[in-house]
Structure formats: C-alpha cells, structure tokens
Amino acid sequence: MKIIKTTFMLMALLLVAAGSNSCKKCPECEDCLPTDCEKCADCPCMAIDPVSLTFGNVAAGADESRQVVVKNTGSGVLTILSVTSSDPAFAGSFAVSNILPGEEGIVTVRFSPVLAKNYRGFISIKSDACCDPVKTVDLMGNGTPQAVIPLFSSSLETASTNEPDRPEGWWQDYWGIFGANVTFAYLNEGYTGSHSVKVEVSGEPLHPHSGRFPEGDAKWLFEPVELSPGDYVYSNWYRSNVNTFVTLAITNTEGETEYYDLPEAPASSEWTRYEAVFDVPANGVAATVLHMLKSNGYLITDDHEIAPYYYKGFNKGLLTITFDDGWNINTETALPVMDQYGFKSVQYYRTDAIEDFTGFQYPDPKNLIQMFKDGGHEFGSHSINHSDLTLEPGPVLTNELAGSKVFLEDYLDITIKHFATPFGLYDSRVTGEAMNHYISQRTVDRGYNSKDKLDITRLKTWCILINTTDTEFEAWVKKATEENLWHILLYHEIEGSNGKDDATLEMFTKHMKIIDDYGIEVVTMSEAFEKLAIDM
C-alpha cells in the first residue's frame, strides 16, 4: 500500500507541474484554456497582422512607412519590449508598449533605401507573451534611382534642316477630315524655350452628340522611341480651347502597331501639364504618343517627354476579378473554379439581354444570376443596350446609365454602385454622367491602379483574351503583389462560342491557381474601396 500511495502522490505532483507549465502558455494554446486553471487569467498573448509587408518602389534617399497591427488576444496586459530589424534599410517603432486584453497596438515599419536595388529582410517584435513572445514580419522593397532620366525629351527647339517649318523628328498628320480645314504651325513661342507646335481645325462637320469628327483626327507626331518592356510616364505642356485626345502607339516585335487610349486632356487656355502612365508589353520595342484634335479648335504643345516610371503602392496588393456582359455559361465554367479558391468576382450586366432574354434566344437567366448572388459575388451595370455611349444623345445616355441601374436594383434587390463602359469607350461627357449614378467607372484602359495614380472615374484593367500567355498573366500578378498595386482583371465569356477570342476554361483555371499561389488578396469593387479608403 505504501508503494501505491507514493506512486499516486508522484503522479499527482507531475500533473500539477504539467498544469503549471501549461498555464505559462497563451490561452489560445491547445493545452491551456482560461478555464483550465486560475493562473491563465493573467496570461497575455500576441497576434500580428500582416505577417509580411511589401513596400514596392521607393526612391533611394526617400522613405515609406507601413503598419503592423499587434493584438493582445490573451487576458493579461501585453508589453512590447523591442522591435529589431535584420537590415538597416528597415526600421520598426511603436508608440504604445502596453496593450490591454482585447486591444490593439501599432508597430510602424519604415523602409529607407540608400541604393537602387531590391531589399529583403524582417523585423522581430519581442513581447512578454506567455508563448511565442517573438513574432517576425517578412519585409521586401525596391530602391529606385533618385533622379529619373528621360529617355526621350523634345522641347522642339531644333528645326528640321530640310524643312524648317517643322521641328527635327516631328511630322504633321491628319486623316478622315478635309485638308483645307487643317493648319499646322511651328510657333516662335513655347512653354520653355522659343518654340512649340500648333494644329488647328475649323469648319469640319461634327457628330451631333459627341461633338467630335465622325471619324479622323489631326496632330503633330514624333518618331517612335526605342523602349524596353516596362513602365513609363509620358508628359507634355499644352494649351487648347477644346478637350483633346491622347493615344499610345506601340510598335511590337512583328513590326505591327498597337494602339491604347490614354486619358483625355481637358481644354485649358493656360499652359497645363499633361501626364499619363503606360507600359510597354513584353513584345514591345518602341512607342510614340499621339496628342490629337478630334473636333474643331486648336492645340499647342511643348516639352514632350518619356521617362521610366515607378508606381507608389498601397499597404498591400489587391486583385479584383471582373466579367462583362453577363454570359450564362460562366455559371458552369468560371463560377465553380472561383468557388474552389473562395474568390468573389464582380459581374457587370447589360440589362437588355436580361429583360428580353427570349429575343436573344437565351434561357431565363434569373436562376443563373442568383447563383452568383448566393455565392457572395458583386454586381455592376454595363448599360442597357451595350452601345457606344460617346455617340448617344443626352437623354439616351442618361437612360442607359440610370435605367440599367434601376433595373438591376429591382431585379436583384441590391444597390448597384459600379459601372463598366461598353466597348471600353468613354469621354468626359460619359464619365460625368456615369459619376452622377455610380461611385466608380471601370474602363478597359490597360494598366494598374496605384496610390499615386488612383482614378475612380477611370479604373484601369488587364483584359484577358485568347492570346494572353500564362507568362504574361503571372508577371502581372507578381508585379501587383510585390509592388502593392490594385490589379483588376477583365474576362468575358469563358469557353464560349461568341467568336470574341475570349479566355478558355483551361486558361481561366490556370489563372485562378496563379492568383492563389501568389497569395494576393482577391476583393470585390466595394471591398477594394473600403480597404483603399483606409489606406489613402
């Protein structure tokens, strides 16, 4: 009996000791809950969010800050003891060291590159938490050159040797309009220096609603500049008495020219700086930018420039998956793939195909649309009839925008906040009317949305077509993830037969896996607006 009693007492002591050790761990640990013993009542525990930070591009000599939230998930007061860094380019600090149970504190991380190179490192946050008292945050940033050297600069000061009425490397061009109504001039005045160029059109018939030429334009243009694939910014100084239009022309490796619209330049009687960011794709070798008149009036420009561009990112990268038109087959193809990864999309519907589905020879789409709604996806308007809104008269334009919103809100019993332009066509008149009814306008203009260039009236996208390669797609997602950009994808009909060369189901499936592999956060439009409102 003595041996048994001694053994029993030894086991009891071991259990007490084990219980005592468990109580030194956080309440969240498996072997210690607040109800297990009274000592756990004073145990602090530390959780952090996020566990990694990317700073994107920061000029050498400048700095950028991000925040890490430290939460006390225990029941005792948590004390932050220190924040240390593995690389002097990164530094961490905190204003409040004691965090009450259930409360949060902030650790600010500053990235200050001194060289133009990629930086990787981590910070360690040390606390008095009962378990895991040290947490690490992985860090990444890219130091960029302090001064951006233009790759192309033309102040128009040097006249052509053979034709002194034009600058060297510049040409006059117009099409689709009567030549007698077009005049070009090489002026003896400028924003800087003593020269600029002017184009003027008068007496040309205009479209009754758009106020532009039915077709055609007039412009001065410069010879294409050799550029490597990458991001660039084009700028000039201009004066005009009408809104003018700007188009990027990229020459590819096949010798073909691809055109991309850049933002309009509003009329200005004073010298005004125009600036637009663009990218040269992987198959691009050269580019020129066309600043054009598309209506009667004048345009004077000077000091044209193309320079490398470095985005300023948000606190983290975001990705939004959008679909235009409302193709029924997407419930069979795209929806199950997104469900597999828990991704939510934004579905932009043209409403005539819903109202008159029999005329379109479609099945009743109600149940199919409901599948997206039940899955937590978001909806937006894509107009009623999917027409070129820039050519519609005022009352029709208003109805296309307001009518589709009202229909979808009644049909789905939700609020419609976002709009996508049919064919990607818009101008200042369309944009102005759209923003009377919606909080955003998504375009098909190519590019990323960044902290320094966010324009909710012209959200940029990457349109996915049959010729989009996996390498291209992954490069887009990688860049958005590493540089903290908002990346909006545009799909149409997945594995359909509409003849528009849209992405196949095989492509879409690969794309969703790439997104999941990179871990970038997938959000709807409204979720992105909530996150970016805090960030901005």
Coordinates of C-alpha atoms in Angstrom, one line a residue:
M1 CA 0.0 0.0 0.0
K2 CA 2.9 2.4 0.7
I3 CA 4.3 1.9 -2.7
I4 CA 0.9 2.5 -4.4
K5 CA 0.3 5.6 -2.3
T6 CA 3.8 7.0 -3.1
T7 CA 3.2 6.4 -6.8
F8 CA -0.2 8.1 -6.7
M9 CA 1.3 11.2 -5.0
L10 CA 4.2 11.3 -7.6
M11 CA 1.6 11.2 -10.4
A12 CA -0.4 14.0 -8.8
L13 CA 2.7 16.1 -8.5
L14 CA 3.6 15.5 -12.1
L15 CA 0.1 16.5 -13.2
V16 CA 0.3 19.7 -11.1
A17 CA 3.6 20.5 -12.6
A18 CA 2.3 19.9 -16.1
G19 CA -0.7 22.1 -15.3
S20 CA 1.6 24.8 -14.1
N21 CA 3.7 24.7 -17.3
S22 CA 0.5 24.8 -19.4
C23 CA -0.6 27.9 -17.6
K24 CA 2.5 29.7 -18.8
K25 CA 1.2 29.4 -22.3
C26 CA -1.3 31.6 -24.1
P27 CA -5.0 30.9 -23.6
E28 CA -5.1 30.1 -27.4
C29 CA -2.7 27.1 -27.0
E30 CA -4.3 23.7 -27.2
D31 CA -3.2 22.6 -23.7
C32 CA -4.3 25.7 -21.8
L33 CA -7.7 27.3 -21.8
P34 CA -8.8 30.1 -19.4
T35 CA -11.0 27.5 -17.6
D36 CA -8.1 25.1 -17.0
C37 CA -6.6 27.0 -14.1
E38 CA -6.7 30.3 -12.4
K39 CA -3.2 31.3 -13.3
C40 CA -4.1 31.5 -17.0
A41 CA -6.3 34.6 -16.2
D42 CA -3.2 36.8 -16.3
C43 CA -1.6 35.4 -19.5
P44 CA -1.0 37.9 -22.4
C45 CA -0.8 36.6 -25.9
M46 CA 0.4 38.3 -29.1
A47 CA -1.1 38.1 -32.6
I48 CA 0.1 40.2 -35.5
D49 CA -1.3 41.2 -38.9
P50 CA 0.0 41.2 -41.5
V51 CA 2.9 38.8 -41.3
S52 CA 4.7 40.2 -44.3
L53 CA 5.0 43.7 -45.9
T54 CA 6.0 44.8 -49.3
F55 CA 6.9 48.5 -49.9
G56 CA 7.1 48.5 -53.7
N57 CA 9.2 51.1 -55.3
V58 CA 10.8 53.8 -53.1
A59 CA 13.4 56.2 -54.4
A60 CA 16.8 56.0 -52.8
G61 CA 17.1 58.6 -50.1
A62 CA 13.3 58.7 -49.6
D63 CA 11.3 56.5 -47.2
E64 CA 7.9 54.8 -47.0
S65 CA 6.0 53.5 -43.9
R66 CA 3.7 50.6 -43.3
Q67 CA 1.9 49.4 -40.2
V68 CA 1.6 46.1 -38.4
V69 CA -1.3 45.6 -36.0
V70 CA -0.3 43.9 -32.7
K71 CA -3.3 42.5 -30.9
N72 CA -3.4 41.1 -27.3
T73 CA -5.6 38.0 -27.6
G74 CA -4.8 36.9 -24.0
S75 CA -6.2 38.0 -20.7
G76 CA -3.3 39.8 -19.2
V77 CA -1.6 43.1 -20.2
L78 CA 0.8 42.6 -23.1
T79 CA 4.1 44.6 -23.2
I80 CA 6.1 45.1 -26.4
L81 CA 9.7 45.0 -25.3
S82 CA 11.5 45.8 -28.5
V83 CA 11.4 45.9 -32.3
T84 CA 14.6 45.0 -34.1
S85 CA 15.5 44.7 -37.8
S86 CA 17.7 42.4 -39.9
D87 CA 18.6 45.2 -42.3
P88 CA 19.2 48.9 -41.6
A89 CA 17.1 49.8 -44.6
F90 CA 14.1 48.7 -42.4
A91 CA 13.3 50.1 -39.0
G92 CA 10.4 49.5 -36.6
S93 CA 9.0 51.6 -33.8
F94 CA 6.0 51.6 -31.5
A95 CA 4.3 54.5 -29.6
V96 CA 2.4 52.4 -27.0
S97 CA 4.2 49.5 -25.3
N98 CA 1.4 48.2 -23.0
I99 CA -1.7 46.7 -24.7
L100 CA -4.7 45.7 -22.7
P101 CA -6.5 42.4 -23.3
G102 CA -8.6 42.5 -26.5
E103 CA -6.9 45.8 -27.6
E104 CA -4.5 46.6 -30.4
G105 CA -1.3 48.5 -30.8
I106 CA 0.6 49.6 -33.9
V107 CA 4.2 48.9 -34.9
T108 CA 5.3 51.3 -37.7
V109 CA 7.8 49.9 -40.1
R110 CA 9.9 52.4 -42.2
F111 CA 11.7 51.5 -45.4
S112 CA 14.6 53.9 -46.3
P113 CA 16.7 52.5 -49.2
V114 CA 20.0 54.1 -49.8
L115 CA 20.8 52.2 -53.1
A116 CA 18.8 51.3 -56.2
K117 CA 18.4 47.6 -55.5
N118 CA 16.0 45.0 -54.2
Y119 CA 15.8 44.7 -50.4
R120 CA 14.6 41.8 -48.3
G121 CA 14.7 41.4 -44.6
F122 CA 12.5 41.1 -41.4
I123 CA 11.7 42.7 -38.2
S124 CA 11.3 40.9 -34.9
I125 CA 8.7 42.1 -32.4
K126 CA 9.6 40.9 -28.9
S127 CA 7.0 40.9 -26.1
D128 CA 6.3 39.3 -22.7
A129 CA 3.6 37.0 -24.2
C130 CA 3.4 33.7 -22.3
C131 CA 4.1 31.8 -25.5
D132 CA 5.6 32.8 -28.8
P133 CA 6.9 36.1 -27.3
V134 CA 8.8 36.9 -30.5
K135 CA 7.0 37.4 -33.8
T136 CA 8.6 38.2 -37.2
V137 CA 7.4 40.1 -40.2
D138 CA 8.9 39.5 -43.6
L139 CA 9.8 42.6 -45.5
M140 CA 10.5 43.4 -49.1
G141 CA 11.1 46.7 -51.0
N142 CA 12.7 48.0 -54.1
G143 CA 15.1 51.0 -54.0
T144 CA 14.9 53.0 -57.2
P145 CA 17.2 55.7 -58.7
Q146 CA 16.9 59.1 -57.1
A147 CA 16.6 61.0 -60.3
V148 CA 14.6 59.7 -63.3
I149 CA 16.5 60.5 -66.5
P150 CA 14.2 61.0 -69.5
L151 CA 14.6 58.5 -72.4
F152 CA 13.1 61.0 -74.8
S153 CA 12.8 64.7 -74.4
S154 CA 11.8 67.3 -77.1
S155 CA 11.5 71.0 -76.4
L156 CA 11.0 71.5 -80.1
E157 CA 13.9 74.0 -80.3
T158 CA 15.7 72.4 -83.3
A159 CA 14.2 72.9 -86.7
S160 CA 14.5 70.3 -89.4
T161 CA 17.4 71.0 -91.8
N162 CA 15.4 70.3 -94.9
E163 CA 12.0 71.6 -93.7
P164 CA 12.5 74.5 -91.3
D165 CA 8.7 74.8 -90.8
R166 CA 8.8 71.7 -88.6
P167 CA 10.9 70.5 -85.6
E168 CA 13.5 67.8 -86.2
G169 CA 12.0 64.4 -85.8
W170 CA 8.4 65.7 -85.9
W171 CA 5.7 65.3 -88.6
Q172 CA 2.2 66.6 -89.4
D173 CA -0.6 64.1 -89.8
Y174 CA -4.4 64.1 -90.3
W175 CA -7.0 61.7 -91.7
G176 CA -10.7 61.5 -92.2
I177 CA -11.2 65.3 -92.4
F178 CA -10.9 67.9 -95.1
G179 CA -7.4 69.0 -95.5
A180 CA -8.4 72.6 -96.3
N181 CA -9.7 73.0 -92.8
V182 CA -6.4 71.9 -91.1
T183 CA -3.5 74.1 -90.4
F184 CA -0.1 73.3 -88.8
A185 CA 2.3 75.8 -87.4
Y186 CA 5.8 75.8 -85.9
L187 CA 5.5 78.7 -83.4
N188 CA 8.1 81.1 -82.2
E189 CA 6.9 80.8 -78.6
G190 CA 6.7 78.0 -76.1
Y191 CA 6.3 76.9 -72.5
T192 CA 10.1 76.8 -72.3
G193 CA 12.5 78.0 -74.9
S194 CA 11.2 79.7 -78.0
H195 CA 9.3 77.1 -80.0
S196 CA 6.1 75.0 -79.8
V197 CA 3.8 73.3 -82.3
K198 CA 0.2 74.1 -83.1
V199 CA -2.5 72.3 -85.0
E200 CA -5.9 73.9 -85.7
V201 CA -9.1 72.6 -87.4
S202 CA -12.1 74.7 -88.4
G203 CA -15.4 74.3 -90.3
E204 CA -15.4 70.5 -90.1
P205 CA -18.9 68.8 -89.6
L206 CA -19.2 67.3 -86.2
H207 CA -21.2 64.4 -84.8
P208 CA -24.4 65.9 -83.3
H209 CA -24.0 64.3 -79.9
S210 CA -20.3 63.6 -79.3
G211 CA -19.2 67.0 -80.6
R212 CA -16.3 65.3 -82.4
F213 CA -15.5 64.4 -86.0
P214 CA -17.5 61.4 -87.2
E215 CA -14.0 59.9 -87.9
G216 CA -10.5 61.1 -88.1
D217 CA -8.1 63.4 -86.2
A218 CA -5.3 65.9 -86.7
K219 CA -2.0 66.0 -84.8
W220 CA 1.7 66.6 -84.7
L221 CA 3.6 63.4 -84.0
F222 CA 7.2 62.4 -83.2
E223 CA 9.1 59.4 -84.4
P224 CA 8.7 56.2 -82.2
V225 CA 11.3 56.0 -79.4
E226 CA 13.0 52.7 -78.8
L227 CA 11.9 51.4 -75.3
S228 CA 12.4 48.1 -73.4
P229 CA 9.4 46.4 -71.8
G230 CA 8.5 48.2 -68.6
D231 CA 6.6 51.1 -67.1
Y232 CA 6.9 54.7 -68.4
V233 CA 5.4 58.1 -68.0
Y234 CA 4.6 60.5 -70.9
S235 CA 4.2 64.2 -70.3
N236 CA 3.9 67.4 -72.2
W237 CA 2.8 71.0 -71.7
Y238 CA -0.2 72.1 -73.7
R239 CA -2.9 74.8 -74.4
S240 CA -6.2 74.2 -76.2
N241 CA -9.7 75.6 -76.5
V242 CA -11.3 72.1 -76.7
N243 CA -10.9 68.8 -75.0
T244 CA -8.2 66.8 -76.8
F245 CA -7.3 63.1 -77.0
V246 CA -4.2 61.1 -76.4
T247 CA -3.3 57.7 -77.8
L248 CA -0.3 55.5 -77.2
A249 CA 1.1 53.7 -80.3
I250 CA 3.4 50.8 -79.5
T251 CA 5.5 49.0 -82.2
N252 CA 5.9 45.3 -81.5
T253 CA 8.5 42.7 -82.5
E254 CA 6.4 41.8 -85.6
G255 CA 6.6 45.4 -86.8
E256 CA 2.9 45.9 -86.1
T257 CA 1.4 48.9 -84.2
E258 CA -0.9 48.5 -81.3
Y259 CA -3.0 51.5 -80.0
Y260 CA -4.1 52.2 -76.5
D261 CA -6.1 55.2 -75.3
L262 CA -4.7 57.4 -72.6
P263 CA -6.7 59.9 -70.6
E264 CA -8.3 63.0 -72.2
A265 CA -6.7 66.4 -71.8
P266 CA -9.3 69.0 -70.8
A267 CA -9.4 72.3 -72.5
S268 CA -7.1 74.9 -71.0
S269 CA -6.2 78.4 -72.2
E270 CA -3.2 78.4 -69.9
W271 CA -0.1 76.2 -70.2
T272 CA -1.1 72.9 -68.4
R273 CA 1.0 69.8 -67.8
Y274 CA -0.4 66.5 -69.2
E275 CA 0.9 63.2 -67.7
A276 CA -0.1 59.6 -68.3
V277 CA 1.5 56.3 -67.2
F278 CA 1.8 53.5 -69.7
D279 CA 3.6 50.2 -70.1
V280 CA 5.5 48.6 -72.9
P281 CA 4.5 44.9 -73.1
A282 CA 6.9 42.0 -73.4
N283 CA 6.7 42.1 -77.3
G284 CA 7.0 45.9 -77.5
V285 CA 10.2 47.6 -78.9
A286 CA 9.2 51.3 -79.5
A287 CA 6.5 53.8 -78.7
T288 CA 5.1 57.2 -79.7
V289 CA 2.3 59.2 -78.2
L290 CA -0.3 61.0 -80.3
H291 CA -1.9 64.1 -78.8
M292 CA -4.8 64.9 -81.1
L293 CA -7.6 67.2 -82.1
K294 CA -10.9 65.3 -82.8
S295 CA -13.0 68.4 -83.0
N296 CA -12.8 72.0 -84.4
G297 CA -10.4 74.1 -82.3
Y298 CA -6.7 74.4 -81.7
L299 CA -4.0 72.5 -79.7
I300 CA -0.5 73.8 -78.9
T301 CA 2.1 71.5 -77.3
D302 CA 5.7 71.8 -76.0
D303 CA 8.2 69.9 -73.9
H304 CA 7.3 66.3 -74.7
E305 CA 9.0 63.7 -72.5
I306 CA 9.0 59.9 -71.9
A307 CA 10.7 58.7 -68.7
P308 CA 10.8 55.5 -66.6
Y309 CA 8.0 55.3 -64.1
Y310 CA 7.9 53.7 -60.6
Y311 CA 4.5 53.1 -59.0
K312 CA 3.7 54.1 -55.5
G313 CA 1.9 51.2 -54.0
F314 CA -0.8 50.8 -51.3
N315 CA -0.2 49.0 -48.0
K316 CA -0.8 45.7 -49.8
G317 CA -1.6 44.4 -53.2
L318 CA -5.3 43.7 -54.2
L319 CA -6.8 41.9 -57.1
T320 CA -10.4 42.1 -58.5
I321 CA -11.9 39.7 -61.0
T322 CA -14.5 41.2 -63.2
F323 CA -16.7 39.9 -66.0
D324 CA -18.6 41.9 -68.6
D325 CA -21.9 41.3 -70.4
G326 CA -23.3 38.5 -68.2
W327 CA -22.7 35.4 -70.3
N328 CA -24.8 32.5 -68.9
I329 CA -22.1 29.9 -69.5
N330 CA -19.9 31.4 -66.8
T331 CA -22.0 29.8 -64.1
E332 CA -21.0 26.4 -65.5
T333 CA -17.3 27.3 -66.2
A334 CA -15.9 30.2 -64.2
L335 CA -18.1 30.0 -61.1
P336 CA -17.0 26.5 -59.9
V337 CA -13.3 27.4 -60.4
M338 CA -13.7 30.6 -58.3
D339 CA -15.7 28.7 -55.7
Q340 CA -12.7 26.2 -55.4
Y341 CA -10.5 29.1 -54.2
G342 CA -13.1 31.1 -52.4
F343 CA -12.8 34.0 -54.9
K344 CA -15.6 36.5 -55.4
S345 CA -16.0 38.4 -58.7
V346 CA -17.8 41.5 -60.0
Q347 CA -20.4 40.8 -62.7
Y348 CA -21.2 43.7 -65.0
Y349 CA -24.5 43.1 -66.7
R350 CA -26.0 44.6 -69.9
T351 CA -29.7 44.6 -69.0
D352 CA -31.3 44.2 -72.4
A353 CA -30.2 40.6 -72.5
I354 CA -31.9 40.0 -69.2
E355 CA -35.2 41.9 -70.0
D356 CA -35.5 40.3 -73.5
F357 CA -33.8 37.0 -73.0
T358 CA -36.2 35.3 -75.4
G359 CA -35.3 37.7 -78.1
F360 CA -31.7 36.9 -77.5
Q361 CA -32.6 33.2 -77.6
Y362 CA -31.2 32.8 -74.1
P363 CA -32.7 30.7 -71.3
D364 CA -34.2 32.6 -68.4
P365 CA -31.1 34.0 -66.6
K366 CA -32.8 34.6 -63.2
N367 CA -31.6 31.4 -61.6
L368 CA -28.1 31.6 -63.1
I369 CA -27.7 35.2 -61.8
Q370 CA -29.0 34.1 -58.5
M371 CA -26.1 31.6 -58.3
F372 CA -23.6 34.4 -58.3
K373 CA -25.6 36.4 -55.8
D374 CA -25.9 33.4 -53.4
G375 CA -22.1 33.0 -53.7
G376 CA -21.4 36.5 -52.5
H377 CA -20.3 38.0 -55.8
E378 CA -20.9 41.7 -56.6
F379 CA -22.9 43.2 -59.4
G380 CA -22.4 46.3 -61.6
S381 CA -24.0 47.9 -64.6
H382 CA -22.8 47.6 -68.2
S383 CA -25.6 49.9 -69.6
I384 CA -28.8 48.7 -71.2
N385 CA -28.0 48.1 -74.8
H386 CA -24.2 48.0 -74.8
S387 CA -23.9 50.8 -77.3
D388 CA -21.1 53.3 -77.9
L389 CA -22.2 55.8 -75.3
T390 CA -20.0 58.6 -76.6
L391 CA -22.3 58.8 -79.7
E392 CA -25.6 58.8 -77.8
P393 CA -27.7 62.0 -77.3
G394 CA -28.0 63.3 -73.7
P395 CA -31.4 61.7 -72.8
V396 CA -30.4 58.3 -74.2
L397 CA -27.1 58.4 -72.4
T398 CA -28.8 59.2 -69.1
N399 CA -31.3 56.4 -69.6
E400 CA -28.6 53.9 -70.5
L401 CA -26.8 54.7 -67.2
A402 CA -29.7 55.3 -64.9
G403 CA -32.1 52.8 -66.4
S404 CA -29.8 49.9 -66.1
K405 CA -29.0 50.7 -62.5
V406 CA -32.7 50.9 -61.6
F407 CA -33.5 47.6 -63.4
L408 CA -30.7 45.7 -61.7
E409 CA -31.5 47.0 -58.3
D410 CA -35.2 45.9 -58.7
Y411 CA -34.2 42.6 -60.3
L412 CA -31.6 41.7 -57.7
D413 CA -32.9 43.7 -54.7
I414 CA -29.5 45.2 -54.1
T415 CA -27.7 48.5 -54.5
I416 CA -25.7 48.9 -57.7
K417 CA -22.6 51.1 -57.2
H418 CA -20.3 50.4 -60.0
F419 CA -20.3 50.9 -63.8
A420 CA -18.2 49.4 -66.7
T421 CA -18.1 51.2 -70.0
P422 CA -19.4 49.2 -73.1
F423 CA -16.5 48.5 -75.5
G424 CA -14.4 50.5 -73.1
L425 CA -15.5 53.7 -74.9
Y426 CA -15.9 56.8 -72.9
D427 CA -15.2 60.5 -72.9
S428 CA -15.7 63.4 -70.4
R429 CA -19.4 63.5 -71.2
V430 CA -19.9 59.8 -70.5
T431 CA -17.8 59.9 -67.4
G432 CA -19.6 62.9 -66.0
E433 CA -23.0 61.3 -66.4
A434 CA -21.7 57.9 -65.1
M435 CA -20.5 59.5 -61.9
N436 CA -23.9 61.0 -61.3
H437 CA -25.2 57.5 -60.8
Y438 CA -22.3 55.4 -59.6
I439 CA -19.2 55.6 -57.4
S440 CA -16.8 54.2 -59.9
Q441 CA -16.3 53.7 -63.7
R442 CA -14.2 50.7 -64.8
T443 CA -12.7 51.0 -68.3
V444 CA -10.7 48.7 -70.5
D445 CA -7.7 51.0 -70.4
R446 CA -4.6 48.9 -69.8
G447 CA -2.7 49.2 -66.5
Y448 CA -2.5 49.1 -62.7
N449 CA -4.3 51.3 -60.2
S450 CA -1.8 52.7 -57.7
K451 CA -1.8 55.0 -54.7
D452 CA -0.3 57.9 -56.7
K453 CA -2.5 57.4 -59.8
L454 CA -5.8 56.1 -58.5
D455 CA -8.7 57.5 -60.6
I456 CA -12.1 56.0 -59.6
T457 CA -13.6 57.6 -62.8
R458 CA -11.1 55.6 -65.0
L459 CA -10.2 52.4 -63.2
K460 CA -7.7 50.5 -65.4
T461 CA -7.8 46.8 -66.2
W462 CA -5.9 44.0 -67.8
C463 CA -8.2 42.4 -70.4
I464 CA -7.8 38.7 -70.8
L465 CA -8.0 37.3 -74.3
I466 CA -7.2 34.0 -76.0
N467 CA -3.7 35.3 -76.8
T468 CA -2.8 36.2 -73.2
T469 CA 0.0 33.9 -72.2
D470 CA 0.5 32.3 -68.8
T471 CA 3.8 34.0 -68.5
E472 CA 2.2 37.4 -69.1
F473 CA -0.5 36.7 -66.6
E474 CA 1.9 35.6 -63.9
A475 CA 4.1 38.7 -64.4
W476 CA 1.0 40.9 -63.9
V477 CA 0.0 39.2 -60.7
K478 CA 3.6 39.1 -59.4
K479 CA 4.1 42.8 -60.0
A480 CA 0.8 43.7 -58.3
T481 CA 1.7 41.5 -55.3
E482 CA 5.3 42.8 -54.9
E483 CA 4.6 46.5 -55.6
N484 CA 1.2 46.6 -53.7
L485 CA -0.9 47.6 -56.7
W486 CA -4.6 47.1 -57.3
H487 CA -4.9 44.7 -60.2
I488 CA -8.3 44.5 -62.0
L489 CA -8.8 41.6 -64.4
L490 CA -11.4 41.6 -67.1
Y491 CA -13.0 38.5 -68.6
H492 CA -16.0 38.0 -70.8
E493 CA -17.3 34.5 -71.9
I494 CA -15.2 31.6 -70.5
E495 CA -15.1 28.7 -73.0
G496 CA -17.9 30.2 -75.1
S497 CA -18.7 30.4 -78.8
N498 CA -19.2 34.1 -79.2
G499 CA -16.2 34.4 -81.5
K500 CA -14.5 37.2 -79.5
D501 CA -11.4 35.2 -78.7
D502 CA -12.0 35.2 -75.0
A503 CA -10.1 33.1 -72.5
T504 CA -10.8 29.4 -72.3
L505 CA -11.7 27.4 -69.2
E506 CA -8.3 25.9 -69.2
M507 CA -6.7 29.4 -69.2
F508 CA -9.1 30.6 -66.5
T509 CA -8.3 27.6 -64.3
K510 CA -4.6 28.3 -64.6
H511 CA -5.1 32.0 -63.8
M512 CA -7.0 31.3 -60.6
K513 CA -4.3 28.9 -59.4
I514 CA -1.6 31.5 -60.2
I515 CA -3.5 34.1 -58.1
D516 CA -3.9 31.6 -55.3
D517 CA -0.2 30.7 -55.4
Y518 CA 0.9 34.3 -55.1
G519 CA -1.5 34.9 -52.2
I520 CA -2.6 38.3 -53.3
E521 CA -5.9 39.3 -51.7
V522 CA -8.9 38.9 -54.0
V523 CA -11.6 41.5 -53.4
T524 CA -14.8 42.9 -55.0
M525 CA -15.0 46.5 -56.0
S526 CA -16.8 47.6 -52.8
E527 CA -14.3 45.7 -50.7
A528 CA -11.4 47.3 -52.5
F529 CA -12.9 50.8 -51.9
E530 CA -13.2 50.0 -48.2
K531 CA -9.6 48.9 -47.9
L532 CA -8.2 51.7 -50.0
A533 CA -10.2 54.3 -48.1
I534 CA -8.3 53.4 -45.0
D535 CA -5.0 53.2 -47.0
M536 CA -5.4 56.6 -48.6

